[in-house]
CSV table of C-alpha atoms and ligand atoms in Angstrom, one decimal:
chain,number,residue,atom,x,y,z
M,1,MET,CA,78.8,110.1,-135.9
M,2,GLN,CA,79.0,112.9,-133.6
M,3,GLU,CA,82.4,111.8,-132.6
M,4,LEU,CA,83.4,111.2,-136.0
M,5,VAL,CA,82.6,114.9,-136.6
M,6,ALA,CA,84.4,116.2,-133.7
M,7,TRP,CA,87.2,114.0,-134.6
M,8,PHE,CA,87.4,115.7,-138.1
M,9,LEU,CA,87.1,119.0,-136.5
M,10,ILE,CA,89.8,118.9,-134.3
M,11,THR,CA,92.3,117.5,-136.7
M,12,GLY,CA,91.4,119.9,-139.0
M,13,LEU,CA,92.0,122.8,-136.6
M,14,ILE,CA,95.3,121.4,-135.8
M,15,SER,CA,96.4,120.8,-139.5
M,16,PHE,CA,95.0,124.3,-140.4
M,17,HIS,CA,97.0,125.8,-137.1
M,18,ILE,CA,100.3,123.9,-138.5
M,19,THR,CA,99.8,125.1,-142.1
M,20,TYR,CA,99.2,128.8,-140.8
M,21,SER,CA,102.1,129.0,-138.3
M,22,ASP,CA,104.2,127.5,-141.0
M,23,ALA,CA,103.3,130.1,-143.7
M,24,GLN,CA,103.4,132.9,-141.4
M,25,PRO,CA,106.6,133.0,-139.1
M,26,ALA,CA,106.5,136.1,-136.8
M,27,ASP,CA,107.7,139.3,-138.7
M,28,VAL,CA,111.1,140.6,-137.1
M,29,ASN,CA,111.0,144.4,-136.7
M,30,VAL,CA,114.2,146.2,-136.4
M,31,ILE,CA,112.6,148.4,-133.4
M,32,GLU,CA,112.0,145.5,-131.4
M,33,ASN,CA,115.7,144.7,-131.9
M,34,GLY,CA,116.8,148.1,-130.3
M,35,ALA,CA,116.7,150.3,-133.3
M,36,ASN,CA,115.8,153.8,-133.0
M,37,GLY,CA,114.0,155.7,-136.2
M,38,ASP,CA,115.1,159.4,-134.9
M,39,GLY,CA,117.7,159.6,-137.7
M,40,LYS,CA,120.7,160.3,-135.2
M,41,THR,CA,120.8,157.1,-132.7
M,42,ASP,CA,123.2,154.2,-134.2
M,43,SER,CA,120.9,151.4,-135.3
M,44,THR,CA,123.7,149.3,-136.9
M,45,ARG,CA,123.9,146.8,-134.1
M,46,ALA,CA,119.9,146.4,-134.1
M,47,PHE,CA,120.0,146.2,-137.6
M,48,ASN,CA,122.6,143.5,-137.5
M,49,LYS,CA,120.7,141.7,-134.9
M,50,ALA,CA,117.2,141.7,-136.5
M,51,TRP,CA,118.8,140.5,-139.8
M,52,ASP,CA,120.5,137.4,-137.8
M,53,VAL,CA,117.0,136.6,-136.5
M,54,ALA,CA,115.2,136.7,-139.7
M,55,CYS,CA,117.8,135.0,-141.5
M,56,GLY,CA,118.0,132.2,-138.8
M,57,ILE,CA,113.8,131.6,-139.6
M,58,THR,CA,113.5,128.1,-141.0
M,59,GLY,CA,110.4,127.6,-143.4
M,60,ALA,CA,109.1,129.0,-146.7
M,61,SER,CA,109.7,132.6,-145.8
M,62,ALA,CA,110.8,135.3,-143.3
M,63,LYS,CA,110.3,138.8,-142.9
M,64,LEU,CA,112.3,141.8,-141.7
M,65,VAL,CA,110.4,144.9,-140.9
M,66,VAL,CA,111.8,148.6,-141.2
M,67,PRO,CA,109.0,150.9,-140.1
M,68,GLN,CA,108.7,154.6,-140.9
M,69,GLY,CA,111.4,156.6,-139.6
M,70,ARG,CA,115.1,157.5,-140.3
M,71,PHE,CA,117.5,154.8,-139.2
M,72,LEU,CA,121.2,155.8,-138.8
M,73,VAL,CA,123.1,152.6,-140.1
M,74,LYS,CA,127.2,152.7,-140.2
M,75,GLN,CA,128.8,150.3,-142.8
M,76,THR,CA,127.7,146.9,-142.5
M,77,THR,CA,127.4,143.6,-144.4
M,78,PHE,CA,124.2,141.5,-144.4
M,79,LYS,CA,125.3,138.0,-144.7
M,80,GLY,CA,123.7,135.1,-146.1
M,81,PRO,CA,122.8,132.3,-146.9
M,82,CYS,CA,119.4,132.2,-144.7
M,83,LYS,CA,117.6,129.6,-143.7
M,84,ALA,CA,113.9,130.2,-145.1
M,85,ALA,CA,113.8,130.0,-148.8
M,86,LYS,CA,112.8,133.5,-149.3
M,87,ILE,CA,113.4,136.5,-147.3
M,88,ILE,CA,111.2,139.8,-147.3
M,89,VAL,CA,112.9,143.1,-146.3
M,90,GLU,CA,109.8,145.4,-146.2
M,91,LEU,CA,111.3,149.0,-145.9
M,92,GLY,CA,108.5,151.4,-145.0
M,93,GLY,CA,111.5,153.9,-143.5
M,94,THR,CA,114.8,155.4,-144.9
M,95,ILE,CA,118.1,154.0,-143.9
M,96,VAL,CA,120.7,156.9,-143.6
M,97,ALA,CA,124.4,156.8,-143.9
M,98,PRO,CA,126.6,158.5,-141.4
M,99,ASP,CA,127.1,162.1,-142.7
M,100,THR,CA,130.9,161.9,-142.5
M,101,PRO,CA,133.6,159.9,-144.2
M,102,LYS,CA,135.0,159.8,-140.8
M,103,ALA,CA,132.5,157.2,-139.9
M,104,TRP,CA,134.5,154.8,-142.1
M,105,ASP,CA,137.6,155.2,-140.5
M,106,GLY,CA,139.2,151.7,-140.3
M,107,LEU,CA,136.7,150.3,-142.6
M,108,ASP,CA,136.2,149.4,-146.4
M,109,ALA,CA,135.6,152.9,-147.8
M,110,GLY,CA,134.3,151.4,-151.1
M,111,VAL,CA,130.9,150.4,-149.6
M,112,TRP,CA,128.1,151.1,-147.2
M,113,LEU,CA,125.5,148.3,-146.9
M,114,VAL,CA,126.4,144.8,-148.6
M,115,PHE,CA,124.2,141.7,-149.1
M,116,GLU,CA,126.3,139.1,-149.4
M,117,ALA,CA,125.4,135.3,-150.3
M,118,VAL,CA,121.7,136.0,-149.9
M,119,ASN,CA,119.2,133.9,-152.1
M,120,GLY,CA,115.7,134.4,-152.8
M,121,MET,CA,115.4,138.3,-151.1
M,122,THR,CA,112.6,140.6,-152.0
M,123,LEU,CA,113.6,144.3,-150.9
M,124,ASP,CA,110.4,146.2,-151.1
M,125,GLY,CA,110.4,149.9,-150.3
M,126,LEU,CA,106.5,149.8,-150.5
M,127,GLY,CA,105.7,151.9,-153.4
M,128,ASN,CA,108.7,154.2,-152.9
M,129,LYS,CA,107.9,154.9,-149.0
M,130,GLY,CA,111.0,153.3,-148.3
M,131,GLY,CA,114.6,153.8,-149.2
M,132,PHE,CA,118.5,154.5,-148.7
M,133,ASN,CA,120.0,158.0,-148.1
M,134,GLY,CA,123.7,157.8,-148.7
M,135,ASN,CA,124.6,161.1,-147.3
M,136,GLY,CA,127.3,161.7,-149.8
M,137,LYS,CA,128.0,165.4,-149.7
M,138,GLY,CA,130.8,164.9,-147.2
M,139,TRP,CA,132.4,162.4,-149.8
M,140,TRP,CA,131.6,164.8,-152.8
M,141,ASP,CA,133.4,167.6,-151.1
M,142,GLN,CA,136.7,165.5,-151.0
M,143,SER,CA,136.5,163.8,-154.2
M,144,CYS,CA,139.7,164.1,-156.1
M,145,ARG,CA,137.4,164.3,-159.4
M,146,TYR,CA,136.5,167.8,-158.4
M,147,HIS,CA,139.0,168.7,-155.8
M,148,PRO,CA,142.3,167.4,-157.0
M,149,ASP,CA,143.9,170.3,-155.1
M,150,LEU,CA,143.0,168.7,-151.7
M,151,VAL,CA,145.6,167.1,-150.3
M,152,CYS,CA,143.6,164.2,-148.7
M,153,CYS,CA,141.3,164.1,-151.8
M,154,THR,CA,140.0,160.8,-152.0
M,155,LYS,CA,139.1,158.7,-155.2
M,156,LEU,CA,137.5,155.9,-153.6
M,157,ALA,CA,133.9,156.5,-151.9
M,158,PRO,CA,131.1,154.2,-151.0
M,159,THR,CA,129.0,152.5,-153.2
M,160,SER,CA,125.7,152.5,-151.3
M,161,LEU,CA,124.0,149.1,-152.0
M,162,LYS,CA,126.3,145.9,-153.3
M,163,PHE,CA,124.6,142.7,-153.8
M,164,PHE,CA,127.3,140.1,-154.1
M,165,LYS,CA,127.5,136.5,-154.5
M,166,SER,CA,123.6,136.6,-154.5
M,167,ASN,CA,120.8,135.1,-156.7
M,168,ASN,CA,117.2,135.3,-156.9
M,169,LEU,CA,116.6,139.2,-155.8
M,170,ARG,CA,113.8,141.3,-156.3
M,171,ILE,CA,114.3,145.0,-155.3
M,172,LYS,CA,111.3,147.0,-155.9
M,173,GLY,CA,109.7,150.5,-155.2
M,174,VAL,CA,113.0,151.7,-153.3
M,175,ASN,CA,114.4,155.4,-153.3
M,176,ILE,CA,118.1,155.3,-153.4
M,177,VAL,CA,119.5,159.1,-153.1
M,178,GLN,CA,122.6,161.1,-152.2
M,179,SER,CA,125.0,158.2,-152.8
M,180,PRO,CA,128.6,158.7,-152.0
M,181,GLN,CA,129.5,156.9,-155.3
M,182,THR,CA,127.8,154.4,-157.2
M,183,HIS,CA,124.1,153.9,-156.0
M,184,VAL,CA,123.7,150.0,-156.7
M,185,LEU,CA,126.1,147.5,-157.7
M,186,LEU,CA,125.4,144.0,-158.8
M,187,PHE,CA,128.6,141.6,-158.7
M,188,LYS,CA,128.5,138.2,-159.4
M,189,THR,CA,124.6,137.6,-159.0
M,190,ASP,CA,122.4,135.4,-160.8
M,191,ARG,CA,118.7,136.7,-161.8
M,192,VAL,CA,118.0,140.3,-160.3
M,193,THR,CA,114.8,142.2,-160.8
M,194,ILE,CA,114.8,145.9,-160.3
M,195,ASP,CA,111.8,147.5,-160.5
M,196,SER,CA,110.3,150.9,-160.0
M,197,VAL,CA,113.6,152.1,-158.1
M,198,ASN,CA,114.2,155.9,-158.4
M,199,ILE,CA,117.7,157.1,-158.0
M,200,ASP,CA,118.5,160.5,-157.2
M,201,SER,CA,121.7,162.4,-156.6
M,202,PRO,CA,123.0,166.0,-157.9
M,203,LYS,CA,124.0,166.5,-161.8
M,204,ASP,CA,127.3,167.5,-160.5
M,205,SER,CA,128.0,164.7,-157.9
M,206,PRO,CA,131.3,162.7,-159.0
M,207,ASN,CA,131.0,159.0,-159.9
M,208,THR,CA,127.7,158.5,-158.6
M,209,ASP,CA,127.0,156.0,-161.2
M,210,GLY,CA,123.3,154.8,-161.2
M,211,ILE,CA,123.3,151.1,-161.5
M,212,HIS,CA,126.3,149.2,-162.3
M,213,ILE,CA,126.3,145.5,-163.1
M,214,GLN,CA,129.5,143.1,-163.4
M,215,SER,CA,129.8,139.5,-163.7
M,216,ALA,CA,126.2,139.1,-163.8
M,217,ASN,CA,123.7,136.7,-165.3
M,218,GLY,CA,119.9,137.6,-166.0
M,219,VAL,CA,119.3,141.1,-164.8
M,220,SER,CA,115.9,142.9,-165.4
M,221,ILE,CA,115.9,146.6,-164.9
M,222,SER,CA,112.6,148.4,-165.5
M,223,ASN,CA,110.5,151.7,-164.6
M,224,CYS,CA,113.2,153.3,-163.0
M,225,LYS,CA,114.3,156.9,-162.8
M,226,ILE,CA,117.8,158.2,-162.7
M,227,LYS,CA,119.3,161.3,-162.0
M,228,ASN,CA,122.9,161.2,-161.1
M,229,GLY,CA,126.3,162.4,-162.0
M,230,ASP,CA,127.6,159.6,-164.0
M,231,ASP,CA,126.8,156.4,-165.5
M,232,ASN,CA,123.2,156.0,-165.4
M,233,ILE,CA,123.5,152.3,-166.1
M,234,SER,CA,126.6,150.7,-166.6
M,235,ILE,CA,127.3,147.0,-167.8
M,236,GLY,CA,130.8,145.6,-166.9
M,237,ASP,CA,132.8,142.8,-168.1
M,238,HIS,CA,131.0,139.4,-167.6
M,239,CYS,CA,127.3,140.1,-168.0
M,240,LEU,CA,124.8,137.8,-169.9
M,241,ASN,CA,121.0,138.2,-170.2
M,242,ILE,CA,120.2,141.9,-169.5
M,243,LYS,CA,117.0,143.5,-170.0
M,244,ILE,CA,116.6,147.3,-169.5
M,245,ASN,CA,113.2,148.4,-169.8
M,246,ASN,CA,111.0,151.8,-169.4
M,247,ILE,CA,113.8,154.0,-168.0
M,248,GLU,CA,113.8,158.0,-167.6
M,249,CYS,CA,117.5,158.9,-167.5
M,250,GLY,CA,118.4,162.9,-166.6
M,251,PRO,CA,118.6,165.3,-166.2
M,252,GLY,CA,122.5,164.5,-166.2
M,253,GLY,CA,124.2,161.2,-166.2
M,254,HIS,CA,126.1,159.4,-169.1
M,255,GLY,CA,123.4,157.4,-170.5
M,256,ILE,CA,123.1,153.7,-170.7
M,257,SER,CA,126.8,152.1,-171.2
M,258,ILE,CA,128.4,148.8,-171.7
M,259,GLY,CA,131.8,149.5,-170.5
M,260,SER,CA,134.4,150.3,-170.3
M,261,LEU,CA,135.7,146.9,-170.9
M,262,GLY,CA,138.6,144.9,-170.8
M,263,LYS,CA,140.7,147.7,-169.1
M,264,ASP,CA,143.4,145.4,-167.9
M,265,GLY,CA,143.8,143.2,-171.0
M,266,GLY,CA,141.2,140.6,-169.6
M,267,GLN,CA,138.8,138.4,-171.5
M,268,VAL,CA,135.4,140.1,-171.8
M,269,GLU,CA,132.2,138.6,-172.4
M,270,VAL,CA,129.1,140.6,-172.6
M,271,ARG,CA,125.8,139.0,-174.6
M,272,ASN,CA,122.3,139.4,-174.9
M,273,ILE,CA,121.5,142.9,-173.8
M,274,HIS,CA,118.2,144.5,-174.7
M,275,VAL,CA,117.6,147.9,-173.9
M,276,LYS,CA,114.1,149.3,-174.7
M,277,ASN,CA,112.1,152.6,-174.3
M,278,VAL,CA,114.3,154.5,-172.5
M,279,SER,CA,114.6,158.5,-172.6
M,280,PHE,CA,117.9,160.8,-172.3
M,281,THR,CA,117.0,164.1,-171.3
M,282,ASP,CA,120.3,166.4,-171.2
M,283,THR,CA,122.5,163.8,-170.5
M,284,THR,CA,126.2,163.5,-172.0
M,285,ASN,CA,125.6,160.0,-173.6
M,286,GLY,CA,122.8,157.9,-175.0
M,287,ALA,CA,123.8,154.4,-176.0
M,288,ARG,CA,127.3,153.7,-175.7
M,289,ILE,CA,129.9,150.8,-175.9
M,290,LYS,CA,133.2,151.4,-174.7
M,291,THR,CA,136.2,149.0,-174.8
M,292,TRP,CA,139.9,149.4,-173.8
M,293,GLN,CA,142.2,148.3,-177.0
M,294,VAL,CA,144.1,146.0,-174.6
M,295,GLY,CA,140.9,144.2,-174.0
M,296,LYS,CA,139.8,140.6,-175.4
M,297,GLY,CA,136.7,138.6,-175.7
M,298,VAL,CA,133.2,139.6,-177.2
M,299,VAL,CA,130.1,141.6,-177.2
M,300,GLN,CA,127.5,140.3,-179.1
M,301,ASN,CA,124.0,140.5,-179.5
M,302,VAL,CA,123.0,143.9,-178.3
M,303,ILE,CA,119.8,145.9,-178.9
M,304,TYR,CA,118.9,149.3,-178.1
M,305,GLU,CA,115.6,150.2,-179.4
M,306,ASP,CA,113.0,152.9,-179.1
M,307,ILE,CA,115.3,155.5,-177.7
M,308,LYS,CA,114.0,159.4,-176.8
M,309,LEU,CA,116.6,161.8,-176.8
M,310,GLU,CA,116.6,165.9,-175.8
M,311,ALA,CA,119.7,167.6,-176.2
M,312,CYS,CA,121.6,164.4,-175.7
M,313,GLU,CA,125.5,165.2,-176.4
M,314,ALA,CA,126.4,161.8,-178.4
M,315,PRO,CA,123.4,159.6,-178.5
M,316,ILE,CA,125.3,156.5,-180.2
M,317,VAL,CA,128.7,155.9,-179.3
M,318,ILE,CA,130.9,152.9,-180.0
M,319,ASP,CA,134.6,153.3,-178.5
M,320,GLN,CA,137.1,150.8,-178.9
M,321,ASN,CA,140.1,153.1,-178.3
M,322,TYR,CA,138.7,154.1,-174.8
M,323,CYS,CA,141.3,155.5,-172.6
M,324,ALA,CA,141.1,157.4,-169.2
M,325,VAL,CA,142.7,160.2,-170.8
M,326,ARG,CA,140.9,161.2,-173.9
M,327,GLY,CA,143.2,160.5,-177.1
M,328,ALA,CA,146.2,159.7,-175.0
M,329,CYS,CA,146.5,155.9,-175.6
M,330,LYS,CA,148.5,155.0,-178.7
M,331,GLU,CA,146.9,152.8,-181.4
M,332,LYS,CA,147.9,149.3,-180.8
M,333,ALA,CA,147.8,146.6,-183.1
M,334,GLY,CA,146.9,142.7,-182.5
M,335,SER,CA,144.2,143.0,-179.5
M,336,GLY,CA,140.7,144.2,-179.1
M,337,VAL,CA,137.0,143.2,-178.2
M,338,GLN,CA,135.0,141.5,-181.0
M,339,ILE,CA,131.8,143.6,-181.3
M,340,SER,CA,129.0,142.0,-183.4
M,341,ASP,CA,125.4,142.1,-183.9
M,342,VAL,CA,124.4,145.4,-182.3
M,343,VAL,CA,121.3,146.9,-183.4
M,344,PHE,CA,120.5,150.7,-182.5
M,345,LYS,CA,116.6,151.0,-183.9
M,346,ASN,CA,114.1,153.6,-183.6
M,347,PHE,CA,116.1,156.6,-182.0
M,348,HIS,CA,114.4,160.1,-182.3
M,349,GLY,CA,115.3,163.2,-180.7
M,350,THR,CA,117.9,166.0,-180.7
M,351,ALA,CA,121.4,165.8,-180.1
M,352,ALA,CA,123.5,168.7,-178.5
M,353,LEU,CA,127.2,167.8,-180.2
M,354,ALA,CA,128.0,167.6,-183.8
M,355,GLU,CA,129.3,163.9,-183.5
M,356,THR,CA,125.6,162.6,-183.1
M,357,ILE,CA,126.7,159.1,-184.4
M,358,GLN,CA,130.4,158.1,-183.4
M,359,MET,CA,131.6,154.5,-183.9
M,360,GLY,CA,135.5,154.0,-183.7
M,361,CYS,CA,135.8,150.1,-183.9
M,362,SER,CA,138.9,148.1,-183.5
M,363,LYS,CA,141.4,148.2,-186.4
M,364,SER,CA,142.3,144.5,-185.3
M,365,PHE,CA,138.8,143.4,-184.8
M,366,PRO,CA,136.5,145.5,-186.7
M,367,CYS,CA,132.8,145.5,-185.8
M,368,LYS,CA,130.4,143.4,-187.6
M,369,GLY,CA,126.7,143.1,-188.1
M,370,ILE,CA,125.7,146.7,-186.7
M,371,THR,CA,122.5,147.9,-187.7
M,372,LEU,CA,121.2,151.3,-187.9
M,373,ASP,CA,117.5,151.4,-188.1
M,374,ALA,CA,115.4,154.2,-188.2
M,375,ILE,CA,117.3,156.9,-186.6
M,376,ASP,CA,116.1,160.5,-186.8
M,377,LEU,CA,118.2,162.9,-185.0
M,378,SER,CA,118.4,166.5,-185.3
M,379,PRO,CA,120.5,169.2,-183.9
M,380,ALA,CA,119.4,170.9,-180.5
M,381,LYS,CA,121.7,173.8,-180.8
M,382,GLY,CA,121.8,174.5,-184.7
M,383,VAL,CA,125.2,172.8,-185.2
M,384,PRO,CA,124.5,170.3,-187.6
M,385,CYS,CA,124.7,166.6,-186.8
M,386,LYS,CA,127.1,164.2,-188.2
M,387,ALA,CA,128.0,160.6,-188.2
M,388,ILE,CA,131.5,159.2,-187.9
M,389,CYS,CA,132.2,155.8,-188.5
M,390,THR,CA,135.3,153.9,-188.7
M,391,ASP,CA,136.0,150.1,-189.2
M,392,ALA,CA,132.3,149.5,-188.4
M,393,HIS,CA,130.6,147.1,-190.6
M,394,GLY,CA,126.8,146.4,-191.1
M,395,THR,CA,123.5,147.6,-192.4
M,396,GLU,CA,121.2,150.7,-192.4
M,397,LYS,CA,117.6,150.5,-192.7
M,398,GLY,CA,114.9,153.2,-193.5
M,399,THR,CA,116.0,156.6,-192.5
M,400,VAL,CA,119.4,156.9,-190.9
M,401,LYS,CA,119.7,160.8,-190.0
M,402,PRO,CA,122.7,161.8,-189.8
M,403,GLY,CA,124.2,159.4,-192.0
M,404,PRO,CA,125.0,157.1,-193.8
M,405,CYS,CA,127.9,156.0,-191.8
M,406,LEU,CA,128.6,152.0,-191.8
M,407,LEU,CA,130.6,150.1,-194.2
M,408,ALA,CA,129.2,147.2,-196.1
M,409,GLN,CA,129.3,144.3,-194.4
M,410,ALA,CA,132.3,142.3,-194.8
M,411,ASN,CA,131.9,139.1,-196.8
M,412,GLU,CA,132.2,136.0,-194.3
M,413,LEU,CA,132.2,132.5,-194.4
A,1,NAG,C1,107.7,153.6,-171.9
A,1,NAG,O1,108.5,154.2,-170.6
A,1,NAG,C2,107.8,155.2,-170.0
A,1,NAG,C3,108.6,155.4,-168.7
A,1,NAG,O2,109.8,156.1,-168.9
A,1,NAG,C4,106.3,154.7,-169.6
A,1,NAG,O3,105.6,155.5,-168.9
A,1,NAG,C5,105.8,154.1,-171.0
A,1,NAG,O4,104.5,153.5,-170.6
A,1,NAG,C6,106.7,153.0,-171.7
A,1,NAG,N1,106.3,152.7,-172.8
A,1,NAG,C7,105.7,151.4,-173.2
A,1,NAG,C8,105.1,151.1,-174.7
A,1,NAG,O5,106.2,150.6,-172.6
A,2,NAG,C1,128.7,157.4,-167.5
A,2,NAG,O1,130.0,158.1,-167.3
A,2,NAG,C2,130.7,157.5,-167.0
A,2,NAG,C3,131.7,158.6,-166.6
A,2,NAG,O2,132.1,159.3,-167.6
A,2,NAG,C4,131.2,156.4,-168.1
A,2,NAG,O3,132.4,155.9,-167.6
A,2,NAG,C5,130.2,155.6,-168.1
A,2,NAG,O4,130.3,154.8,-169.1
A,2,NAG,C6,128.6,156.3,-168.6
A,2,NAG,N1,127.8,155.4,-168.4
A,2,NAG,C7,126.8,155.5,-169.0
A,2,NAG,C8,125.8,154.7,-168.6
A,2,NAG,O5,126.8,156.2,-170.2
C-alpha cells in the first residue's frame, strides 16, 4: 500500500512538472538579450535577437518581455510565423524611434516597426504603461504637406506600427505617440482586436492618421482615445466586418472615414462596418464615406450610431467625387462605387460649418437605402446648418435636423 502511494506521488509529481513547464516556458527578456533602456543605446539587434528566441519557442505560448525604460529601436521587422500557438509581447516600457529621418537612410522610409506573418499575438502595454514613441518631429518638419518650399521635402514618412499578413492579433493598453505618419496600419490581416489604445500626436502634424485598415477582415477597435493630425480611423478598399466602439476623437483629426476608395479605378469591397458610441470634438469630419469617381465595386451595410459631436465641421459626409484637389476632377459617367444600406442614427451636437450634412453620390450609381434617423445637429457658431444631398435615396425617421435631404427610395425589383 505504501509503495502504491509513493508510486502515485512520484508519477503525480513528474506529470505535474511536465504540465507546469509546458504551460510556462521561460520568458524572454530583451535586457538579457542585450537591450538597454537608457533611451540612447541602439537596442535594435537585441530586440531582433529576443524576438527570434521567443518566436522559436515551441508549445502553447511564449512571452517576450520589454521592461520599464526607453528602448531605442531602429526600423525593423519582427517576422513570424512563430512556433508557439500564442506569443505575448509584454510592454512595460517605451520603444522609441530614432529622432532623425537620417536614421532611415538606405531603409524603407514607409515604416518603422513591422510585424509580419505573426499569428496569435497579444501586444500588451500593461494598462497603458508601455508603448511606442515615433519621435516624428524631424519628419513633420520636412513634410511636403506643410513645407512645399523645402527642396528636399518628403511625402512619405514612416508608419509607426504595421501589422502585415497576420491574424489573430490583440493589441491592448498601448500608447502610440508622436508618429512620423500613420500610427497603426493593418494590412492583409484577419481578426484583430485593438482595445484601450491611446494615440496622441499634435493637431497640426501632417498625415498622422490614427489607425488605417486596408484589406482586412474582422477588426474590432474599442475604448480608444485618438488625437492626431489626420484621419482618426480610416477604412480602405477591401474591408469586411469592422466594429468600432467607444472612441473619443479629437481635438484634431478628420473623424472616422471609409475611404478614399477606388483611387486607381480598382474594385472595392467594403461591407459590414459598425461604428457606435463615438465622440468627435473639434474635428473636421465625423462620419464620412469618400470614393473616387473611377472606383468600382460596393460599399454596403454601414452603420454609424450614437455619435456625439462638438464643433465638428462636417458631421455627415458622403463624397463620391473625391479628388486630390477639391473640385478639380471633372464629372465622369459610367463608373462609380455603389453605396447602399448606410444608416446614420442618433447624431447629437454642434456643427461648425454650414454644410452639416453633405451627400454627393454618384450620378451613375446613386446611393440607395440610406437612412437618417434621429439626427439633431445645431450650429456651433451661429451659421445655420444645411443639408445638401444629390443622388442620395433613402428614408428619414424621427427628427432629422438639418433636413430633409434624401430623395425617396427608388423603386427596385
Ligand atoms: C461610450 O464611450 C465612452 C468612451 O468614449 C465610454 O466612457 C462610455 O461608457 C460608452 N458608453 C456606452 C453606453 O458604452
Ligand atoms: C482624415 O483626414 C484625411 C486627410 O484629410 C482624410 O483623407 C481621411 O479620410 C480622414 N479620415 C477620417 C477618419 O475622417
